[in-house]
CSV table of C-alpha atoms in Angstrom, one decimal:
chain,number,residue,atom,x,y,z
A,1,UNK,CA,-48.7,-70.4,22.6
A,2,UNK,CA,-49.5,-73.3,20.3
A,3,UNK,CA,-50.3,-76.9,21.1
A,4,UNK,CA,-46.8,-78.0,20.1
A,5,UNK,CA,-45.4,-75.4,22.5
A,6,UNK,CA,-47.6,-76.7,25.3
A,7,UNK,CA,-46.5,-80.3,24.6
A,8,UNK,CA,-42.8,-79.3,24.6
A,9,UNK,CA,-43.0,-77.2,27.7
A,10,UNK,CA,-42.7,-80.0,30.3
A,11,UNK,CA,-39.8,-81.5,28.3
A,12,UNK,CA,-37.9,-78.3,28.1
A,13,UNK,CA,-38.6,-77.6,31.8
A,14,UNK,CA,-37.3,-81.1,32.7
A,15,UNK,CA,-34.1,-80.5,30.7
A,16,UNK,CA,-33.5,-77.2,32.5
A,17,UNK,CA,-34.4,-78.6,35.9
A,18,UNK,CA,-32.0,-81.6,35.5
A,19,UNK,CA,-29.3,-79.4,34.2
A,20,UNK,CA,-29.5,-77.2,37.3
A,21,UNK,CA,-29.5,-80.3,39.5
A,22,UNK,CA,-26.3,-81.5,37.9
A,23,UNK,CA,-24.7,-78.0,38.2
A,24,UNK,CA,-25.4,-77.9,41.9
A,25,UNK,CA,-24.2,-81.5,42.3
A,26,UNK,CA,-20.9,-81.2,40.5
A,27,UNK,CA,-20.0,-77.5,40.7
A,28,UNK,CA,-19.4,-75.3,43.7
A,29,UNK,CA,-22.8,-74.1,44.9
A,30,UNK,CA,-21.5,-70.6,45.4
A,31,UNK,CA,-20.3,-70.3,41.8
A,32,UNK,CA,-23.6,-71.6,40.4
A,33,UNK,CA,-25.6,-69.2,42.5
A,34,UNK,CA,-23.4,-66.3,41.7
A,35,UNK,CA,-23.8,-66.9,37.9
A,36,UNK,CA,-27.6,-67.4,38.3
A,37,UNK,CA,-27.8,-64.3,40.6
A,38,UNK,CA,-26.2,-62.1,37.9
A,39,UNK,CA,-28.6,-63.4,35.3
A,40,UNK,CA,-31.8,-63.3,37.3
A,41,UNK,CA,-30.8,-60.1,39.0
A,42,UNK,CA,-30.8,-58.2,35.7
A,43,UNK,CA,-34.2,-59.6,34.8
A,44,UNK,CA,-35.5,-58.8,38.2
A,45,UNK,CA,-34.7,-55.1,37.8
A,46,UNK,CA,-36.8,-55.0,34.6
A,47,UNK,CA,-39.6,-57.1,36.0
A,48,UNK,CA,-40.0,-55.1,39.2
A,49,UNK,CA,-39.8,-51.8,37.3
A,50,UNK,CA,-42.5,-53.1,35.0
A,51,UNK,CA,-44.7,-54.2,37.9
A,52,UNK,CA,-44.4,-50.7,39.6
A,53,UNK,CA,-45.2,-48.7,36.5
A,54,UNK,CA,-48.9,-49.2,36.2
A,55,UNK,CA,-49.5,-48.3,39.8
A,56,UNK,CA,-47.2,-45.3,40.3
A,57,UNK,CA,-46.8,-43.6,36.9
A,58,UNK,CA,-49.8,-41.4,37.4
A,59,UNK,CA,-48.2,-39.8,40.5
A,60,UNK,CA,-45.7,-38.0,38.2
A,61,UNK,CA,-46.7,-34.6,37.0
A,62,UNK,CA,-47.6,-34.4,33.3
A,63,UNK,CA,-44.5,-32.2,32.6
A,64,UNK,CA,-42.3,-35.1,33.8
A,65,UNK,CA,-44.3,-38.2,32.9
A,66,UNK,CA,-43.9,-37.7,29.1
A,67,UNK,CA,-40.2,-36.8,29.1
A,68,UNK,CA,-38.2,-39.5,27.5
A,69,UNK,CA,-34.7,-40.4,26.3
A,70,UNK,CA,-34.2,-42.2,23.0
A,71,UNK,CA,-31.2,-44.5,22.5
A,72,UNK,CA,-30.0,-45.2,19.0
A,73,UNK,CA,-30.1,-48.6,17.4
A,74,UNK,CA,-27.1,-50.8,17.8
A,75,UNK,CA,-25.9,-54.3,16.9
A,76,UNK,CA,-23.3,-56.8,18.1
A,77,UNK,CA,-21.6,-58.4,15.2
A,78,UNK,CA,-22.3,-62.2,14.9
A,79,UNK,CA,-24.4,-62.0,18.1
A,80,UNK,CA,-27.3,-59.6,17.6
A,81,UNK,CA,-28.7,-57.9,14.5
A,82,UNK,CA,-29.4,-54.1,14.5
A,83,UNK,CA,-32.2,-53.2,17.0
A,84,UNK,CA,-34.8,-50.5,16.7
A,85,UNK,CA,-34.2,-47.1,18.6
A,86,UNK,CA,-35.3,-47.5,22.2
A,87,UNK,CA,-37.3,-44.8,24.0
A,88,UNK,CA,-37.4,-44.8,27.8
A,89,UNK,CA,-39.5,-42.3,29.8
A,90,UNK,CA,-38.4,-40.5,32.9
A,91,UNK,CA,-40.7,-42.5,35.2
A,92,UNK,CA,-39.3,-45.7,33.8
A,93,UNK,CA,-35.8,-44.6,34.6
A,94,UNK,CA,-36.9,-43.7,38.2
A,95,UNK,CA,-38.6,-47.1,38.6
A,96,UNK,CA,-35.4,-48.8,37.2
A,97,UNK,CA,-33.2,-47.1,39.7
A,98,UNK,CA,-35.6,-48.0,42.6
A,99,UNK,CA,-35.8,-51.6,41.4
A,100,UNK,CA,-32.0,-51.9,41.0
A,101,UNK,CA,-31.5,-50.6,44.6
A,102,UNK,CA,-34.2,-53.0,45.9
A,103,UNK,CA,-32.5,-56.0,44.1
A,104,UNK,CA,-29.1,-55.0,45.5
A,105,UNK,CA,-30.7,-54.9,49.0
A,106,UNK,CA,-32.2,-58.3,48.4
A,107,UNK,CA,-28.9,-59.9,47.3
A,108,UNK,CA,-27.1,-58.4,50.3
A,109,UNK,CA,-29.4,-59.6,53.1
A,110,UNK,CA,-31.6,-62.2,51.4
A,111,UNK,CA,-34.7,-61.0,53.3
A,112,UNK,CA,-37.7,-63.2,52.8
A,113,UNK,CA,-39.8,-60.0,52.4
A,114,UNK,CA,-37.6,-58.9,49.5
A,115,UNK,CA,-37.6,-62.4,48.1
A,116,UNK,CA,-41.4,-62.5,48.1
A,117,UNK,CA,-41.7,-59.0,46.6
A,118,UNK,CA,-39.6,-60.0,43.7
A,119,UNK,CA,-41.3,-63.4,43.4
A,120,UNK,CA,-44.7,-61.7,43.2
A,121,UNK,CA,-43.4,-59.2,40.6
A,122,UNK,CA,-42.2,-62.1,38.5
A,123,UNK,CA,-45.6,-63.8,38.9
A,124,UNK,CA,-47.6,-60.7,38.0
A,125,UNK,CA,-45.5,-59.9,34.9
A,126,UNK,CA,-45.6,-63.6,33.8
A,127,UNK,CA,-49.3,-63.9,34.0
A,128,UNK,CA,-49.7,-60.5,32.2
A,129,UNK,CA,-47.4,-61.3,29.3
A,130,UNK,CA,-48.1,-65.0,28.8
A,131,UNK,CA,-51.2,-66.1,26.9
A,132,UNK,CA,-52.4,-69.6,26.3
A,133,UNK,CA,-54.6,-68.6,23.4
A,134,UNK,CA,-57.2,-71.3,23.8
A,135,UNK,CA,-58.7,-73.6,26.4
A,136,UNK,CA,-57.3,-76.7,24.6
A,137,UNK,CA,-53.7,-75.4,24.8
A,138,UNK,CA,-54.3,-74.6,28.5
A,139,UNK,CA,-55.5,-78.1,29.2
A,140,UNK,CA,-52.5,-79.7,27.4
A,141,UNK,CA,-50.1,-77.5,29.3
A,142,UNK,CA,-51.7,-78.0,32.7
A,143,UNK,CA,-51.9,-81.8,32.2
A,144,UNK,CA,-48.3,-82.0,31.0
A,145,UNK,CA,-47.0,-80.1,34.0
A,146,UNK,CA,-49.2,-82.1,36.3
A,147,UNK,CA,-47.2,-85.2,35.3
A,148,UNK,CA,-43.9,-83.2,35.3
A,149,UNK,CA,-44.5,-82.1,38.9
A,150,UNK,CA,-45.4,-85.6,40.2
A,151,UNK,CA,-42.4,-87.2,38.5
A,152,UNK,CA,-39.8,-84.7,39.7
A,153,UNK,CA,-41.1,-84.4,43.3
A,154,UNK,CA,-42.2,-88.0,44.1
A,155,UNK,CA,-39.9,-90.1,41.9
A,156,UNK,CA,-36.6,-88.2,42.2
A,157,UNK,CA,-34.8,-85.8,44.6
A,158,UNK,CA,-34.2,-83.3,41.8
A,159,UNK,CA,-37.0,-80.8,42.3
A,160,UNK,CA,-36.6,-80.5,46.1
A,161,UNK,CA,-32.8,-80.3,45.7
A,162,UNK,CA,-32.9,-77.5,43.2
A,163,UNK,CA,-35.5,-75.6,45.1
A,164,UNK,CA,-33.5,-75.7,48.3
A,165,UNK,CA,-30.1,-74.9,46.7
A,166,UNK,CA,-31.2,-72.3,44.2
A,167,UNK,CA,-30.8,-69.0,46.1
A,168,UNK,CA,-32.9,-66.7,44.0
A,169,UNK,CA,-36.5,-65.3,44.1
A,170,UNK,CA,-38.0,-68.2,42.1
A,171,UNK,CA,-40.2,-69.2,45.0
A,172,UNK,CA,-42.3,-67.6,47.8
A,173,UNK,CA,-41.2,-68.3,51.4
A,174,UNK,CA,-43.7,-68.7,54.2
A,175,UNK,CA,-42.4,-68.9,57.8
A,176,UNK,CA,-43.3,-72.1,59.8
A,177,UNK,CA,-43.2,-72.9,63.5
A,178,UNK,CA,-39.7,-72.6,65.1
A,179,UNK,CA,-38.1,-76.1,65.3
A,180,UNK,CA,-36.3,-77.7,68.2
A,181,UNK,CA,-33.0,-76.1,67.4
A,182,UNK,CA,-34.6,-72.6,67.5
A,183,UNK,CA,-34.5,-72.1,63.8
A,184,UNK,CA,-37.5,-71.0,61.8
A,185,UNK,CA,-37.9,-73.1,58.6
A,186,UNK,CA,-39.8,-71.9,55.6
A,187,UNK,CA,-42.4,-73.5,53.4
A,188,UNK,CA,-41.8,-72.9,49.7
A,189,UNK,CA,-44.2,-72.3,46.8
A,190,UNK,CA,-42.6,-72.3,43.4
A,191,UNK,CA,-43.5,-69.4,41.0
A,192,UNK,CA,-44.5,-72.0,38.4
A,193,UNK,CA,-47.3,-73.1,40.8
A,194,UNK,CA,-48.6,-69.5,40.6
A,195,UNK,CA,-47.9,-68.5,37.0
A,196,UNK,CA,-49.0,-71.7,35.2
A,197,UNK,CA,-52.4,-72.0,36.8
A,198,UNK,CA,-52.6,-68.2,36.8
A,199,UNK,CA,-52.4,-67.9,33.0
A,200,UNK,CA,-55.3,-70.4,32.7
A,201,UNK,CA,-57.4,-68.4,35.3
A,202,UNK,CA,-56.6,-65.3,33.3
A,203,UNK,CA,-57.8,-67.0,30.1
A,204,UNK,CA,-61.1,-67.8,31.9
A,205,UNK,CA,-61.4,-64.1,32.8
A,206,UNK,CA,-60.9,-63.0,29.2
A,207,UNK,CA,-63.6,-65.6,28.1
A,208,UNK,CA,-66.0,-64.0,30.6
A,209,UNK,CA,-65.2,-60.6,29.2
A,210,UNK,CA,-65.8,-61.8,25.7
A,211,UNK,CA,-69.3,-63.0,26.7
A,212,UNK,CA,-70.1,-59.8,28.6
A,213,UNK,CA,-69.8,-61.7,31.9
A,214,UNK,CA,-72.9,-63.8,31.2
A,215,UNK,CA,-70.9,-66.6,32.9
A,216,UNK,CA,-68.4,-66.5,35.7
A,217,UNK,CA,-65.8,-69.1,34.8
A,218,UNK,CA,-63.1,-66.9,36.3
A,219,UNK,CA,-64.6,-67.3,39.7
A,220,UNK,CA,-64.7,-71.1,39.2
A,221,UNK,CA,-61.1,-71.2,38.1
A,222,UNK,CA,-59.9,-68.9,40.9
A,223,UNK,CA,-61.9,-70.9,43.5
A,224,UNK,CA,-60.4,-74.1,42.2
A,225,UNK,CA,-56.9,-72.6,42.5
A,226,UNK,CA,-57.6,-71.6,46.1
A,227,UNK,CA,-59.0,-75.1,46.8
A,228,UNK,CA,-56.0,-76.9,45.3
A,229,UNK,CA,-53.5,-74.7,47.0
A,230,UNK,CA,-55.3,-75.1,50.3
A,231,UNK,CA,-55.3,-78.9,49.9
A,232,UNK,CA,-51.5,-78.8,49.2
A,233,UNK,CA,-50.9,-76.9,52.4
A,234,UNK,CA,-53.0,-79.2,54.5
A,235,UNK,CA,-51.5,-82.4,53.1
A,236,UNK,CA,-48.0,-81.0,53.3
A,237,UNK,CA,-48.4,-80.3,57.0
A,238,UNK,CA,-50.2,-83.6,57.7
A,239,UNK,CA,-47.5,-85.7,56.1
A,240,UNK,CA,-44.6,-83.3,56.8
A,241,UNK,CA,-43.2,-83.8,53.3
A,242,UNK,CA,-42.8,-81.8,50.2
A,243,UNK,CA,-45.8,-81.9,47.9
A,244,UNK,CA,-46.1,-81.2,44.1
A,245,UNK,CA,-48.6,-78.3,44.3
A,246,UNK,CA,-49.8,-78.9,40.7
A,247,UNK,CA,-50.9,-82.4,41.8
A,248,UNK,CA,-53.8,-80.7,43.6
A,249,UNK,CA,-54.1,-77.4,41.8
A,250,UNK,CA,-54.6,-78.8,38.3
A,251,UNK,CA,-57.5,-81.2,39.0
A,252,UNK,CA,-59.1,-78.5,41.3
A,253,UNK,CA,-58.9,-75.8,38.6
A,254,UNK,CA,-60.0,-77.9,35.7
A,255,UNK,CA,-62.6,-79.8,37.8
A,256,UNK,CA,-64.3,-76.6,39.0
A,257,UNK,CA,-64.3,-75.0,35.6
A,258,UNK,CA,-65.8,-78.0,33.8
A,259,UNK,CA,-68.2,-78.8,36.6
A,260,UNK,CA,-69.5,-75.2,36.2
A,261,UNK,CA,-69.6,-75.7,32.4
A,262,UNK,CA,-71.5,-79.0,32.8
A,263,UNK,CA,-74.1,-77.4,35.0
A,264,UNK,CA,-74.6,-74.6,32.5
A,265,UNK,CA,-74.5,-77.0,29.5
A,266,UNK,CA,-71.5,-75.1,28.0
A,267,UNK,CA,-68.8,-77.7,28.1
A,268,UNK,CA,-68.2,-77.6,24.3
A,269,UNK,CA,-68.2,-73.8,24.4
A,270,UNK,CA,-65.6,-73.7,27.1
A,271,UNK,CA,-63.5,-76.4,25.5
A,272,UNK,CA,-63.5,-74.7,22.1
A,273,UNK,CA,-62.8,-71.2,23.3
A,274,UNK,CA,-60.0,-69.6,21.3
A,275,UNK,CA,-58.9,-66.0,21.5
A,276,UNK,CA,-56.0,-66.2,19.0
A,277,UNK,CA,-56.6,-64.0,15.9
A,278,UNK,CA,-57.5,-66.0,12.8
A,279,UNK,CA,-54.8,-66.4,10.2
A,280,UNK,CA,-55.3,-64.9,6.7
A,281,UNK,CA,-55.7,-68.4,5.2
A,282,UNK,CA,-58.3,-69.3,7.8
A,283,UNK,CA,-60.2,-66.0,7.2
A,284,UNK,CA,-60.2,-66.7,3.4
A,285,UNK,CA,-61.6,-70.2,4.0
A,286,UNK,CA,-64.3,-68.8,6.3
A,287,UNK,CA,-65.2,-66.1,3.7
A,288,UNK,CA,-65.5,-68.8,1.0
A,289,UNK,CA,-67.6,-70.9,3.2
A,290,UNK,CA,-69.9,-68.0,3.9
A,291,UNK,CA,-70.3,-67.3,0.2
A,292,UNK,CA,-71.2,-70.9,-0.5
A,293,UNK,CA,-73.9,-70.8,2.2
A,294,UNK,CA,-75.3,-67.5,0.7
A,295,UNK,CA,-75.4,-69.0,-2.8
């Protein structure tokens, strides 16, 4: 992810969110959810299978684990260019079947347990496959979504409306006390409030790994996330109103990380951390600079 990508992210997110709001407002809710269910359901099967694979592949015997099926390359005229041949292992097929059955079960009974299972799978795969690249990009992204969350929750009814109408595993559900009518309401935590801070926390972990764990910025970042999320829950219950979680999570995560860095005298080091591979042009410039120093 580049700095420009991070700057555009809140704008693209706002466009998608407002589009969903308009769809739910002017179109039949059942139609919108049916269309989104078909789209997200297909993704959910792949995501859940991917989340299961690292934990359960080793349970298959070696004679089965390495068996695979190769599908030939194909293309759709005017839509998709020719693809590379695709190889799928037997464990992946098994996980795919299990995931498909689980998703069907979820879409039939809408169980909160199934919803949260799929939500956690989306979160794990999102954190695993998304990379900020540098601390600077992470700060830009977090600050942009900090403002995004405040605007759409406090200044408009859009965020709450979409979250309550969107019947898909894009949020975690937590049961609350039974109300006066005997119904059990649910508190919601959007997956964005997990994945976006999560990829920054993961970045801090990789920075610790790169330094041989001479520092523990992962612990500071993770502790800040727990502090921010806990603050969200407390304030939500005190005021009995929806709260933008990133309003509390972003300052807590960044505050804990840079307070830790200030104590160690490593603010510049943390701020300039970059794990993206250098481009060829940058490497050539670096080599020329080294040669000039040697001469």
